[in-house]
Short mmCIF file of C-alpha atoms in Angstrom, two decimals:
data_model
loop_
_atom_site.label_atom_id
_atom_site.label_comp_id
_atom_site.label_asym_id
_atom_site.label_seq_id
_atom_site.Cartn_x
_atom_site.Cartn_y
_atom_site.Cartn_z
CA MET A 679 25.89 -3.48 62.43
CA GLN A 680 29.30 -2.36 61.17
CA LEU A 681 30.36 1.21 61.60
CA ASP A 682 31.50 2.91 58.42
CA PRO A 683 33.00 6.41 58.11
CA LEU A 684 30.89 7.17 55.02
CA ASN A 685 27.81 5.10 55.93
CA SER A 686 28.55 2.97 52.88
CA PRO A 687 26.28 0.06 51.93
CA TYR A 688 29.52 -1.98 51.85
CA PRO A 689 31.12 -1.17 55.22
CA VAL A 690 34.82 -1.51 55.84
CA PRO A 691 35.86 -3.17 59.15
CA TRP A 692 36.06 0.17 60.94
CA THR A 693 35.19 -1.29 64.34
CA TRP A 694 38.25 -3.54 64.06
CA VAL A 695 40.44 -0.57 63.10
CA LEU A 696 39.29 1.43 66.13
CA ALA A 697 39.71 -1.56 68.43
CA ALA A 698 43.27 -2.12 67.19
CA LEU A 699 44.15 1.49 67.93
CA THR A 700 42.74 1.42 71.45
CA GLU A 701 43.95 -2.00 72.63
CA ALA A 702 46.69 -2.18 75.23
CA GLN A 703 50.17 -2.32 73.70
CA PRO A 704 52.81 -4.00 75.87
CA LYS A 705 56.35 -3.25 74.72
CA ASP A 706 56.93 -6.78 73.44
CA SER A 707 53.56 -6.98 71.63
CA PRO A 708 53.45 -6.98 67.82
CA LYS A 709 52.58 -3.62 66.32
CA ILE A 710 50.84 -5.05 63.24
CA ARG A 711 47.36 -6.53 63.05
CA TYR A 712 45.64 -8.31 60.15
CA TYR A 713 42.06 -8.75 59.06
CA ARG A 714 40.56 -10.90 56.29
CA SER A 715 37.25 -10.04 54.65
CA GLN A 716 34.61 -12.60 53.78
CA SER A 717 34.84 -14.18 50.33
CA LEU A 718 32.63 -12.87 47.54
CA LEU A 719 31.85 -15.68 45.08
CA SER A 720 31.26 -15.04 41.37
CA PRO A 721 27.79 -15.96 40.03
CA ASP A 722 29.16 -19.18 38.50
CA GLU A 723 31.08 -19.90 41.74
CA ARG A 724 34.35 -20.34 39.83
CA TYR A 725 36.10 -17.45 41.54
CA ALA A 726 36.30 -15.94 45.00
CA ALA A 727 37.40 -12.41 45.86
CA TYR A 728 38.53 -11.41 49.34
CA SER A 729 40.88 -8.88 50.88
CA ARG A 730 43.52 -8.87 53.56
CA ILE A 731 43.87 -5.68 55.55
CA GLN A 732 46.87 -4.64 57.62
CA ILE A 733 47.11 -1.96 60.28
CA GLN A 734 50.54 -0.80 61.38
CA ILE A 735 50.05 0.75 64.81
CA ALA A 736 52.27 3.70 65.68
CA PRO A 737 52.89 5.10 69.19
CA ASP A 738 50.92 8.12 68.00
CA ASN A 739 47.66 6.64 66.73
CA PHE A 740 47.24 9.39 64.16
CA ALA A 741 50.48 8.20 62.52
CA SER A 742 49.24 4.60 62.13
CA ARG A 743 48.75 3.24 58.62
CA VAL A 744 46.07 0.93 57.20
CA SER A 745 46.67 -0.80 53.87
CA SER A 746 45.23 -3.76 52.01
CA VAL A 747 45.35 -6.04 49.00
CA LEU A 748 42.59 -7.88 47.13
CA PHE A 749 42.99 -11.56 46.28
CA LEU A 750 41.24 -13.34 43.42
CA GLU A 751 41.18 -17.13 43.74
CA ASN A 752 40.32 -19.61 41.00
CA LEU A 753 38.41 -22.17 43.05
CA LYS A 754 39.03 -24.97 40.50
CA THR A 755 42.77 -24.57 40.08
CA GLY A 756 43.67 -22.80 43.31
CA ASP A 757 45.51 -20.07 41.38
CA LEU A 758 45.71 -16.83 43.33
CA GLN A 759 46.07 -13.34 41.90
CA THR A 760 46.62 -10.09 43.77
CA ILE A 761 44.89 -6.82 42.85
CA THR A 762 45.89 -3.39 44.11
CA ALA A 763 44.46 0.06 43.50
CA SER A 764 46.34 2.96 41.94
CA SER A 765 44.64 5.61 44.11
CA PRO A 766 46.67 8.11 46.22
CA PHE A 767 47.10 6.10 49.42
CA ALA A 768 46.97 2.61 47.90
CA ASP A 769 49.83 0.23 48.54
CA ASN A 770 50.44 -3.50 48.64
CA PRO A 771 51.72 -4.17 52.17
CA PHE A 772 52.74 -7.75 51.32
CA MET A 773 55.28 -6.88 48.64
CA PRO A 774 58.69 -5.24 49.25
CA THR A 775 58.30 -1.60 48.27
CA SER A 776 59.30 1.84 49.41
CA ASP A 777 56.62 3.34 51.62
CA ALA A 778 55.88 6.82 50.32
CA ARG A 779 52.42 7.03 51.83
CA PRO A 780 51.87 9.75 54.43
CA ALA A 781 51.66 8.91 58.11
CA GLY A 782 48.05 8.30 59.11
CA SER A 783 46.95 7.08 55.68
CA ILE A 784 44.06 4.64 55.39
CA ALA A 785 43.48 2.55 52.27
CA ILE A 786 40.99 -0.30 52.67
CA LEU A 787 40.11 -2.41 49.62
CA ILE A 788 37.13 -4.78 49.88
CA PRO A 789 35.17 -6.72 47.21
CA VAL A 790 31.70 -5.36 46.47
CA ALA A 791 30.25 -7.18 43.47
CA TRP A 792 30.87 -9.35 40.44
CA SER A 793 29.41 -8.61 37.05
CA GLU A 794 26.46 -10.73 35.95
CA GLN A 795 28.70 -12.83 33.70
CA GLY A 796 31.44 -13.13 36.31
CA ASP A 797 34.05 -11.56 34.01
CA ARG A 798 34.64 -8.46 36.15
CA VAL A 799 34.88 -7.80 39.85
CA LEU A 800 34.15 -4.49 41.56
CA ALA A 801 35.86 -3.47 44.79
CA ARG A 802 35.60 -0.47 47.08
CA GLU A 803 38.81 1.39 47.92
CA PHE A 804 38.10 3.56 50.96
CA GLU A 805 40.78 6.18 51.58
CA SER A 806 41.20 8.60 54.46
CA LEU A 807 43.67 10.14 56.89
CA PHE A 808 43.43 9.64 60.63
CA GLY A 809 42.39 12.79 62.45
CA THR A 810 41.00 14.58 59.38
CA ASP A 811 37.71 14.85 57.49
CA ILE A 812 39.37 13.51 54.33
CA ALA A 813 37.43 10.41 53.33
CA SER A 814 36.31 9.15 49.95
CA ASP A 815 35.79 6.03 47.86
CA PHE A 816 37.42 4.84 44.68
CA ALA A 817 36.13 1.96 42.57
CA VAL A 818 38.57 -0.75 41.55
CA VAL A 819 37.49 -2.89 38.60
CA TRP A 820 39.36 -6.02 37.51
CA ASP A 821 38.57 -7.25 34.01
CA ARG A 822 39.27 -10.98 33.75
CA GLN A 823 39.29 -11.12 29.94
CA GLN A 824 41.83 -8.29 29.70
CA ASN A 825 43.55 -9.17 32.98
CA ARG A 826 43.60 -5.46 33.68
CA THR A 827 42.77 -3.35 36.73
CA TYR A 828 41.13 0.08 36.62
CA THR A 829 40.92 2.56 39.52
CA ILE A 830 37.98 4.92 39.09
CA ALA A 831 36.60 8.05 40.75
CA PRO A 832 34.16 10.75 39.58
CA THR A 833 35.71 13.56 37.52
CA ARG A 834 34.48 17.04 36.55
CA VAL A 835 32.18 16.99 39.57
CA GLN A 836 32.74 19.13 42.65
CA TYR A 837 32.73 16.94 45.76
CA SER A 838 34.55 16.36 49.01
CA ASN A 839 33.35 12.78 49.50
CA ALA A 840 32.28 10.04 47.12
CA ILE A 841 30.51 6.81 48.10
CA LEU A 842 30.62 3.77 45.83
CA LEU A 843 27.15 2.30 45.25
CA GLY A 844 27.69 -0.58 42.79
CA TRP A 845 27.32 -1.33 39.10
CA SER A 846 24.96 0.83 37.05
CA GLN A 847 21.70 -0.94 36.29
CA ASN A 848 21.15 1.12 33.13
CA GLU A 849 24.73 0.87 31.86
CA PRO A 850 26.31 -2.30 33.27
CA ASP A 851 29.83 -1.35 32.14
CA LYS A 852 29.79 1.69 34.46
CA VAL A 853 29.79 2.13 38.23
CA LEU A 854 27.67 4.44 40.36
CA PHE A 855 28.82 6.85 43.06
CA ARG A 856 26.98 9.29 45.28
CA ALA A 857 29.22 12.36 45.45
CA GLY A 858 28.84 15.67 47.25
CA ASN A 859 30.24 18.13 49.75
CA LEU A 860 29.99 17.91 53.51
CA GLY A 861 26.98 19.93 54.67
CA ASP A 862 25.04 19.61 51.43
CA GLU A 863 21.72 17.80 51.73
CA ASN A 864 21.34 16.38 48.22
CA TRP A 865 24.22 14.46 46.74
CA PRO A 866 23.76 13.51 43.07
CA ILE A 867 24.36 9.99 41.79
CA CYS A 868 27.04 9.81 39.10
CA SER A 869 27.89 7.08 36.62
CA VAL A 870 31.58 6.63 35.84
CA ASP A 871 33.24 4.45 33.19
CA VAL A 872 36.70 2.88 33.40
CA SER A 873 38.28 5.94 31.76
CA GLY A 874 36.79 8.25 34.41
CA GLN A 875 34.15 9.81 32.16
CA THR A 876 31.40 10.99 34.52
CA ALA A 877 27.75 11.84 34.02
CA ILE A 878 24.83 12.54 36.33
CA ALA A 879 22.83 9.30 36.52
CA HIS A 880 19.15 10.16 36.29
CA GLN A 881 16.76 7.37 37.29
CA ASP A 882 19.51 4.81 37.70
CA GLN A 883 19.97 2.27 40.48
CA PRO A 884 22.98 0.28 41.70
CA ILE A 885 23.04 -3.44 41.11
CA THR A 886 25.38 -6.18 42.36
CA PHE A 887 25.99 -9.86 41.58
CA GLY A 888 27.68 -12.66 43.46
CA HIS A 889 27.16 -13.85 47.00
CA ILE A 890 29.08 -13.99 50.26
CA ALA A 891 30.60 -17.23 51.49
CA ASN A 892 30.85 -17.10 55.27
CA ASN A 893 34.27 -18.53 56.03
CA ILE A 894 35.45 -19.33 59.53
CA TRP A 895 38.83 -17.70 58.79
CA ALA A 896 37.26 -14.30 57.99
CA GLY A 897 37.72 -11.49 60.50
CA PRO A 898 40.68 -10.55 62.74
CA GLN A 899 43.72 -12.77 62.25
CA ALA A 900 46.15 -14.13 64.81
CA HIS A 901 48.96 -11.76 65.79
CA ARG A 902 52.36 -12.30 64.15
#
C-alpha cells in the first residue's frame, strides 16, 4: 500500500519521495529524480492522462522541492498537451521559468478521474511544505471542449486540510472534498464548482470514471 500524507484514496508517490531524500548522495550523483504515474484512460479510451513528477534534492532535505506536470495524450494522433495547476506551489518544472516557489515546497499533480463522457479530466494537486503540518489538496479540472483548466479548492469553509474525493455523484459538474481542521473528528464533505462556489454536500458520494493502464514505464525513472 502507498503511504499518503493525507490518507487520500488517490495516493501520491510519497514512498518514492521519502526514498529519494534518504538515498546516499555521492558528490558526482545527479540531484534530480523523476517519477511517472500510471496512465488513466478515458472511458472511450481515446485519451490518456499521466503525470511526471520531479524532486530536486537539496543538501538540506527540508529545502528540497517537488513539482510536477500533467500530460494529456490523444492516443489516436499522438498529440500531447501539458496541464499545470494555478495553486500556490504549482509550477511546471519542464518549462523555462523563474522559480519563485519557497524552499521545501511540494506540489504533486496526479490524474484521478475522467468524466463519464470523457470530456473532462480531474486531477489531484497535493501541496505541502517539508517539515511542516501544511498539507492540502486542490482539484485541477481540464475541460476538453473549452480547452481550459480550472484549479479548485473549497471556499467560505474553515479548514486546515482538504482531501479531494472525486466527482460529485449528485451534481456531476462539481467535485467533492472532505475538509476540516487537524484534531477535529468529523470533517464535512463539500461540493465545489469550477468557480469555487462551495456547499455542504449532504448525502452525496464521490464517483470516478476511466481506468488505469499499467505501463512498464510507470514509476521511478532513470537518473539524468
